[in-house]
CSV table of C-alpha atoms and ligand atoms in Angstrom, one decimal:
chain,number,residue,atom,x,y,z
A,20,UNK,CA,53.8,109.0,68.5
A,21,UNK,CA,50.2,108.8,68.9
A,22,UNK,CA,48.0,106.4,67.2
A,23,UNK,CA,44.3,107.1,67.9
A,24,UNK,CA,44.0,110.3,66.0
A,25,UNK,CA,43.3,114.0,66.9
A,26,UNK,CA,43.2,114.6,70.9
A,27,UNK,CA,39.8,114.9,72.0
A,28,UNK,CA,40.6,117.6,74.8
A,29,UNK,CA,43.7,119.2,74.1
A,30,UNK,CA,43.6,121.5,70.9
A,31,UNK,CA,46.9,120.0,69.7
A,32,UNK,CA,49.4,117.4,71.3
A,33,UNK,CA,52.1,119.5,72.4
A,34,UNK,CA,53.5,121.0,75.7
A,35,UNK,CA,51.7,124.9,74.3
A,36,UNK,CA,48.4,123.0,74.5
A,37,UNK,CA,49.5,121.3,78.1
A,38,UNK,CA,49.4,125.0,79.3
A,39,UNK,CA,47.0,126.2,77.6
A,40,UNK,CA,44.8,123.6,79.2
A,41,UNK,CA,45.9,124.5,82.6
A,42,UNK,CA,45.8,128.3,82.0
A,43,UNK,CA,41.8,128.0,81.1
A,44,UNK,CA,41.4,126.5,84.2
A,45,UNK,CA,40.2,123.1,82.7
A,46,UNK,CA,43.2,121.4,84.9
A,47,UNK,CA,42.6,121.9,88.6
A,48,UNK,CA,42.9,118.5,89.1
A,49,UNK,CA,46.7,117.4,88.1
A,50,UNK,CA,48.0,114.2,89.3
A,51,UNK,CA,51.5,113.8,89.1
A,52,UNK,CA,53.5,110.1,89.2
A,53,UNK,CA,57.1,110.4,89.6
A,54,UNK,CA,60.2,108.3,89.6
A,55,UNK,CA,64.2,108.5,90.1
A,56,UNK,CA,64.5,110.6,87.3
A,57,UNK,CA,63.5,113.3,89.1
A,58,UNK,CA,66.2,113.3,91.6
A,59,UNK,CA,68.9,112.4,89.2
A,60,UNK,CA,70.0,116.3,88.6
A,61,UNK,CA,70.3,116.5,92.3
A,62,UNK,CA,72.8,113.8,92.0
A,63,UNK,CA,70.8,110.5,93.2
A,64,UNK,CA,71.4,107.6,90.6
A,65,UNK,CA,68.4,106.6,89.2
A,66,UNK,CA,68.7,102.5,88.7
A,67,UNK,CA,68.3,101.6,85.6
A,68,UNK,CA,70.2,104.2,83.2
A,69,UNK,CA,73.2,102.3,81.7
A,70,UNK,CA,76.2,103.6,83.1
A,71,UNK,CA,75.1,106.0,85.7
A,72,UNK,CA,72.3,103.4,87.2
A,73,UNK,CA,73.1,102.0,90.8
A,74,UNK,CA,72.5,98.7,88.8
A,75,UNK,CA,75.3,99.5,86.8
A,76,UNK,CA,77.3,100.6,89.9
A,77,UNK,CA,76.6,97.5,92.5
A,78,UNK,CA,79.4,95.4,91.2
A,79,UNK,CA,81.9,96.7,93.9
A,80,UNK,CA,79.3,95.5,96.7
A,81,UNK,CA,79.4,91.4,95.0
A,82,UNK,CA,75.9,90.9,95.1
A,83,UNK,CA,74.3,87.9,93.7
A,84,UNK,CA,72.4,90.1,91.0
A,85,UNK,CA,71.4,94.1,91.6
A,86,UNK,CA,68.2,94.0,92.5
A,87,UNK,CA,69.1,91.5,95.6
A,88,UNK,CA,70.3,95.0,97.3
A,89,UNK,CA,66.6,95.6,97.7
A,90,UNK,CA,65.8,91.9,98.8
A,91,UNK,CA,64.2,91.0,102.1
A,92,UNK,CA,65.6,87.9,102.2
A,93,UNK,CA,69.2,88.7,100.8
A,94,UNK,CA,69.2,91.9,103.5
A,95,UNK,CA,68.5,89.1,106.3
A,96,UNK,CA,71.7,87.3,105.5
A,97,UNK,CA,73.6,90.1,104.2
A,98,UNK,CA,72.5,93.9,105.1
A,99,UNK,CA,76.0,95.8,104.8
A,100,UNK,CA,75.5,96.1,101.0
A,101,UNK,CA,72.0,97.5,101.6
A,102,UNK,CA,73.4,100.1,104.5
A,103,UNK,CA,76.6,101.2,102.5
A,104,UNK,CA,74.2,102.4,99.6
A,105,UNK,CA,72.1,104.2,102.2
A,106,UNK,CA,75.1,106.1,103.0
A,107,UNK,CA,74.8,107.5,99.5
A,108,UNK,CA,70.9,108.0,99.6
A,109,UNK,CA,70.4,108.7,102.7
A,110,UNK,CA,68.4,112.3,103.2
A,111,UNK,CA,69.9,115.3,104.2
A,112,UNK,CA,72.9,115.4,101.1
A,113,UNK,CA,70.8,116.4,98.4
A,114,UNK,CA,69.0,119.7,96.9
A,115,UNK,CA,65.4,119.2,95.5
A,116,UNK,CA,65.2,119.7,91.7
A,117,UNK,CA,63.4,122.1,89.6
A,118,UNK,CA,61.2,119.0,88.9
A,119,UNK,CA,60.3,119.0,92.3
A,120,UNK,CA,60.1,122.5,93.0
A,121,UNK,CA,57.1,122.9,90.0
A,122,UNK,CA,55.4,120.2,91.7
A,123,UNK,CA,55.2,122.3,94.6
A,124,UNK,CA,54.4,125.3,92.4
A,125,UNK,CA,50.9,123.5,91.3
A,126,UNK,CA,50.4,122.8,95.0
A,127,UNK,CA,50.2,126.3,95.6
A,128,UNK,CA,48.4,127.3,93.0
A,129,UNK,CA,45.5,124.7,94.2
A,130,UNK,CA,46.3,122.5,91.3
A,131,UNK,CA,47.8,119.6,92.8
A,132,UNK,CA,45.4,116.9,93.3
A,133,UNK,CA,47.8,114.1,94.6
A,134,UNK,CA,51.7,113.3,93.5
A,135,UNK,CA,52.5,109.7,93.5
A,136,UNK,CA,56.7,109.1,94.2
A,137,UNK,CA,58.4,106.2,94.0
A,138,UNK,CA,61.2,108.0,95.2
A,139,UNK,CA,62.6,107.2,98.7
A,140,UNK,CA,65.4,110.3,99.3
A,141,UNK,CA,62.4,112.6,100.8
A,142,UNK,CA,62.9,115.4,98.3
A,143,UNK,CA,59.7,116.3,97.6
A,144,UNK,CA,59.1,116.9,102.0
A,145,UNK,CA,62.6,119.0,101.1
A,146,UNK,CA,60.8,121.0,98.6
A,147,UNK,CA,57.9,122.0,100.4
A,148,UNK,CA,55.6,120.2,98.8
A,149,UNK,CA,52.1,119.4,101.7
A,150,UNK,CA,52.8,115.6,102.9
A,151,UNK,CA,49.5,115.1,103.0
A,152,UNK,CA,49.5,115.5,98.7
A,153,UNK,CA,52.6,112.9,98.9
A,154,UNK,CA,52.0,109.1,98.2
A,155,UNK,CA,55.5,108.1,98.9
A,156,UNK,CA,54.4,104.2,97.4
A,157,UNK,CA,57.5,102.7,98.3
A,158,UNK,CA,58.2,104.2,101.5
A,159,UNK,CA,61.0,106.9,102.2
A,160,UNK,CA,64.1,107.3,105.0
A,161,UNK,CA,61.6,109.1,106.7
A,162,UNK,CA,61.1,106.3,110.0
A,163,UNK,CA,62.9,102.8,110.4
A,164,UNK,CA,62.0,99.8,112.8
A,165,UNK,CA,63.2,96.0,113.6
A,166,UNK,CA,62.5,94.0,111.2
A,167,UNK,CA,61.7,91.6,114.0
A,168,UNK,CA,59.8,93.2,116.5
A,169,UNK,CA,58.9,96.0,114.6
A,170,UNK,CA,59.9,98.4,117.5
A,171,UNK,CA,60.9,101.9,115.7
A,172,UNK,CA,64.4,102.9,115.6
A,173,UNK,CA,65.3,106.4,116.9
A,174,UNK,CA,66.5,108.8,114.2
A,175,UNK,CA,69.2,110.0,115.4
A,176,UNK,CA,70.6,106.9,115.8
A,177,UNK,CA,70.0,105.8,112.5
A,178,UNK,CA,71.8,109.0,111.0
A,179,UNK,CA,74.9,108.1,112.8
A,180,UNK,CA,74.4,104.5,111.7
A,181,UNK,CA,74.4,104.9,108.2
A,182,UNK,CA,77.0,107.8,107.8
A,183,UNK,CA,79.4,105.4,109.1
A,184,UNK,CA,77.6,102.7,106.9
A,185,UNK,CA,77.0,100.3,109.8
A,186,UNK,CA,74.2,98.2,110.5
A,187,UNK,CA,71.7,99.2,113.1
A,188,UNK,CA,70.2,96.8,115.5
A,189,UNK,CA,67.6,96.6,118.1
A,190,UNK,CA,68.5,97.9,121.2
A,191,UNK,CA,65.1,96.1,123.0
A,192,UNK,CA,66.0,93.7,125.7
A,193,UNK,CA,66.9,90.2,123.9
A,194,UNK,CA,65.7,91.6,120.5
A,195,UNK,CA,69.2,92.5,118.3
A,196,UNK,CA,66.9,92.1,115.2
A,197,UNK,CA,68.0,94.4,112.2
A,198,UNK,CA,66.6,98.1,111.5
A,199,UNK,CA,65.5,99.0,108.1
A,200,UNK,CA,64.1,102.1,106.9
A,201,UNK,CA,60.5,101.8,106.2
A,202,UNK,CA,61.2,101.2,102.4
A,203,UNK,CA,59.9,99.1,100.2
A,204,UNK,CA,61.7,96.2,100.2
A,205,UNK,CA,61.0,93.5,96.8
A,206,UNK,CA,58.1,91.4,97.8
A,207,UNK,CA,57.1,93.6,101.0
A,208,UNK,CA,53.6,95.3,100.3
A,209,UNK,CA,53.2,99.0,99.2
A,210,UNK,CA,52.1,101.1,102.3
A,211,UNK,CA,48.1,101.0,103.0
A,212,UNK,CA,48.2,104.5,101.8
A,213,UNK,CA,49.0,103.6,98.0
A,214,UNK,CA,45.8,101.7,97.9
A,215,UNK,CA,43.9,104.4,99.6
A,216,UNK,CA,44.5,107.2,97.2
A,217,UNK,CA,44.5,105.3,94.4
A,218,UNK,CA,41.2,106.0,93.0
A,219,UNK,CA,42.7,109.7,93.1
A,220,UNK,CA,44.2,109.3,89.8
A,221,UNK,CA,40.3,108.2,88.2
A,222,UNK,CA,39.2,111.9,88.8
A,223,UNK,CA,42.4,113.7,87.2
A,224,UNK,CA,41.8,116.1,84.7
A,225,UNK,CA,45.8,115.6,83.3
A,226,UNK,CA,48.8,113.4,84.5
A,227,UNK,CA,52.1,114.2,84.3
A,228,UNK,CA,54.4,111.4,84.5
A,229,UNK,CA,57.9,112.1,85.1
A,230,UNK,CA,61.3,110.4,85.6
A,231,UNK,CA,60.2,106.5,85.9
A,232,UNK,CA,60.8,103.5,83.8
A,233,UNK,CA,57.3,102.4,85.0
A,234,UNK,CA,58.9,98.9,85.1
A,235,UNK,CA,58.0,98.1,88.4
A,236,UNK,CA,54.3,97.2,89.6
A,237,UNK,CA,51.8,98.2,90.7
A,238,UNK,CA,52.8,101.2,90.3
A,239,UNK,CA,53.8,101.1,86.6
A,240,UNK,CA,50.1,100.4,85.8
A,241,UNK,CA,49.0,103.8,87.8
A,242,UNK,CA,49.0,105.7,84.6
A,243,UNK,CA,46.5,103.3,83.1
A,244,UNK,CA,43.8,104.8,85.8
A,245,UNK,CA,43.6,108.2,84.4
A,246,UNK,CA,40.9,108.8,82.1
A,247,UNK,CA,41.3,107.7,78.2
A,248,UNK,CA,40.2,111.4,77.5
A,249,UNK,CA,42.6,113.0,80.3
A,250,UNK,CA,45.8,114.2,79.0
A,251,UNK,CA,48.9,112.5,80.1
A,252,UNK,CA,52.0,114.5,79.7
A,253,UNK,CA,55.7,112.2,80.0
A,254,UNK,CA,58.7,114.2,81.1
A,255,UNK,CA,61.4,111.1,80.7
A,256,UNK,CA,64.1,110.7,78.5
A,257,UNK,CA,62.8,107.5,76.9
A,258,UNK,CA,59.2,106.4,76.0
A,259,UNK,CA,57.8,104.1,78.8
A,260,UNK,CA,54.6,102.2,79.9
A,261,UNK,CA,51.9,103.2,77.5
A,262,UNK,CA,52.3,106.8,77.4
A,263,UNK,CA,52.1,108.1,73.5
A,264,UNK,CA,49.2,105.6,72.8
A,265,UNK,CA,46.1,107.7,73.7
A,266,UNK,CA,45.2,110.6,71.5
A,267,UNK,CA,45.9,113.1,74.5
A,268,UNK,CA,49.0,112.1,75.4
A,269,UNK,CA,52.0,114.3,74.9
A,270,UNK,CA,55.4,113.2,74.7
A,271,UNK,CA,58.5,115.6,76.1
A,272,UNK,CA,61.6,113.5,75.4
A,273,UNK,CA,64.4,114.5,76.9
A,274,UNK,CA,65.9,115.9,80.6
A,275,UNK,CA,62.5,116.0,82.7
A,276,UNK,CA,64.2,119.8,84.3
A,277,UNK,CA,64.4,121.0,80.6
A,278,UNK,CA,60.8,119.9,79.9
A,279,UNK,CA,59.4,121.3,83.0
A,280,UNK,CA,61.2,124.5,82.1
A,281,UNK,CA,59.2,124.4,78.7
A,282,UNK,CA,56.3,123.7,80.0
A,283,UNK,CA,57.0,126.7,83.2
A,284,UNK,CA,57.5,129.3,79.7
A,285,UNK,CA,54.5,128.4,78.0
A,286,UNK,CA,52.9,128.9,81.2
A,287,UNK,CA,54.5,132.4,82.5
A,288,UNK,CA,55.7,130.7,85.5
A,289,UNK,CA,59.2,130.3,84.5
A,290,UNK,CA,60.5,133.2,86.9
A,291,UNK,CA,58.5,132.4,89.6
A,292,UNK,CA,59.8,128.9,89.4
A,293,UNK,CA,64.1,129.9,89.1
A,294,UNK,CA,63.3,132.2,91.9
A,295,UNK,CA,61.4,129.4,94.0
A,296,UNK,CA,64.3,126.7,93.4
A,297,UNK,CA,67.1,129.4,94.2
A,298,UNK,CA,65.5,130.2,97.6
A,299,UNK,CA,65.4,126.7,98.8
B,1,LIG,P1,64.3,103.6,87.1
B,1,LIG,O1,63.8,102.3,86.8
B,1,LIG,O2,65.8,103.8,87.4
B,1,LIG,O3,64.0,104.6,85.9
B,1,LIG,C1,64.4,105.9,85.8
B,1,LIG,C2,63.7,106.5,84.5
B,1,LIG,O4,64.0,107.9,84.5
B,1,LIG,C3,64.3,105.9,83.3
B,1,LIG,O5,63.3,105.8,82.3
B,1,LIG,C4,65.3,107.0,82.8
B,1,LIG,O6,65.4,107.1,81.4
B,1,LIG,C5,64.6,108.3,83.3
B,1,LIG,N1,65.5,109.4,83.6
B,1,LIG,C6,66.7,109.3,84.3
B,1,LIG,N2,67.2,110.6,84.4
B,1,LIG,C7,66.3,111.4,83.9
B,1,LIG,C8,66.2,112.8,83.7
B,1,LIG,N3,67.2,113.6,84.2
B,1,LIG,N4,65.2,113.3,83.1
B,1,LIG,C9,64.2,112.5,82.6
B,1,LIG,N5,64.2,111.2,82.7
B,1,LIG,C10,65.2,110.7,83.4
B,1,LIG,O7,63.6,104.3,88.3
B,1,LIG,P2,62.0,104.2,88.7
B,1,LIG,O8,61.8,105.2,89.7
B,1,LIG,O9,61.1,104.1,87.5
B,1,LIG,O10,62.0,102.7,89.4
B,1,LIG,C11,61.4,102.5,90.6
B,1,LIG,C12,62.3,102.3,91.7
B,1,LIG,C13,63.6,103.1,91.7
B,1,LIG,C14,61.7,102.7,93.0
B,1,LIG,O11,61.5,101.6,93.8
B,1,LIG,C15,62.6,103.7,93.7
B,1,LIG,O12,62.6,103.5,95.1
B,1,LIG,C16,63.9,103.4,93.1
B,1,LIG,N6,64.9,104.5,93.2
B,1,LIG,C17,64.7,105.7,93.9
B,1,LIG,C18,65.7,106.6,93.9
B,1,LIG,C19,65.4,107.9,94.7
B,1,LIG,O13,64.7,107.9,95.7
B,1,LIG,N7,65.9,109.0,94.2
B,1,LIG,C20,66.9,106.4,93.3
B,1,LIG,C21,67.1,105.2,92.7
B,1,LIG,C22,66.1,104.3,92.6
């Protein structure tokens, strides 16, 4: 669905084109944004499918409306329901996807210019992907600290917390404030890093957006920084944000690991990749 015309710098708008693009070395530059979708193969709800969604799924925890699970101010009063869906989330119980494994791919190949996640479950460390590529914008179960004194948390502590879904607290001398993961909470501020790499996405030569509703901000407007002439590629199951509106834009409907596939073919990659993701 694109409604400015002919693409200026792909020869076509379809996935062929994508690798055509990357295969005459015009792409060196790929900035990649990704979302929950990505992890929902591996078995991670993403939260805002109907049905599957943890949106959809928070009624058993009675909280005053989904989102508060995510809350600051309701996980002051009320952490358990926050700490009994870590227990589901929490690192360690999941396999990175093909998804994630092609994003490593273009890392080392060179072409990886920064990935943006708004994922928190740490798949794209698990994949092998360099941290120092990874904008994790909302955070990850990567470190935790008191929400009080802001004294971090040991990990191994934490682990045992949250497979037995209990809250951890402080152990500082007459502290007992509560430990959160360093997650973006609603409200709390993206990490400094976001902000710093930003201006990454203004020198892309193609985006590929993949697995996100692009409902929450600012990251939802990150596509908007990419170059009107710079392809933008979305691997999602549903048309979000304004992808499909610039002439360069292709749209891959469907299953994001079917997509990347696709796009792995048209590349010659695709056995590379299988063999990648079965070694992890
Ligand atoms: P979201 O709002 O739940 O949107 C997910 C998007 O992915 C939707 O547009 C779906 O249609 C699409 N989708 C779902 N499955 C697939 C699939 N297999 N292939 C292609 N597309 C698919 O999630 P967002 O990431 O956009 O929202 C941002 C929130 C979600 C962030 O704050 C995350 O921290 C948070 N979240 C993260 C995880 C995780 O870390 N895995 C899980 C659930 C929520």
């Amino acid at each position: 669905v694109v409604s400015e015309g002919p693409p200026v710098t792909l020869s076509e708008c379809s996935l062929d084109a994508v690798a055509d693009y990357i295969k005459s070395g015009k792409a060196r530059r790929i900035v990649v944004m990704t979302g929950a979708g990505i992890s929902t193969a591996a078995g991670i709800p993403d939260f805002r499918s109907p049905e599957t969604g943890l949106y959809a799924n928070l009624a058993k925890l009675n909280l005053p409306e989904p989102e508060a699970v995510f809350d600051l101010n309701f996980f002051k009063t009320n952490p358990k329901p926050f700490y009994v869906l870590a227990k589901d989330l929490y690192p360690g119980n999941f396999h990175p996807t093909i998804s994630h494994v092609f994003i490593r791919m273009l890392s080392s190949k060179g072409l990886l210019h920064q990935l943006y996640t708004q994922n928190i479950d740490c798949l794209e460390r698990a994949a092998g992907i360099p941290s120092e590529l990874i904008v994790e914008a909302h955070g990850s179960f990567a470190n935790q600290r008191c929400i009080e004194c802001k004294t971090p948390f040991p990990h191994d502590l934490m682990r045992d917390h949250i497979s037995r879904a209990e809250v951890p607290r402080c152990t500082q001398p007459n502290c007992n404030g509560l430990v959160k993961p360093d997650i973006v909470f609603f409200h709390e501020a993206l990490p400094s890093l976001f902000y710093d790499r930003i201006h990454m996405a203004d020198s892309a030569d193609l985006a590929l957006v993949m697995g996100t509703s692009l409902q929450v901000h600012p990251f939802a407007s990150l596509p908007e920084q990419v170059p009107r002439h710079v392809p933008r590629v979305l691997f999602n199951l549903e048309r979000v944000g304004s992808l499909g509106s610039h002439a360069d834009d292709v749209l891959v409907l469907g299953d994001c690991d079917t997509g990347v596939r696709k796009l792995a073919d048209a590349l010659g990659w695709r056995e590379e990749l299988e063999a990648e993701w079965r070694q992890l």
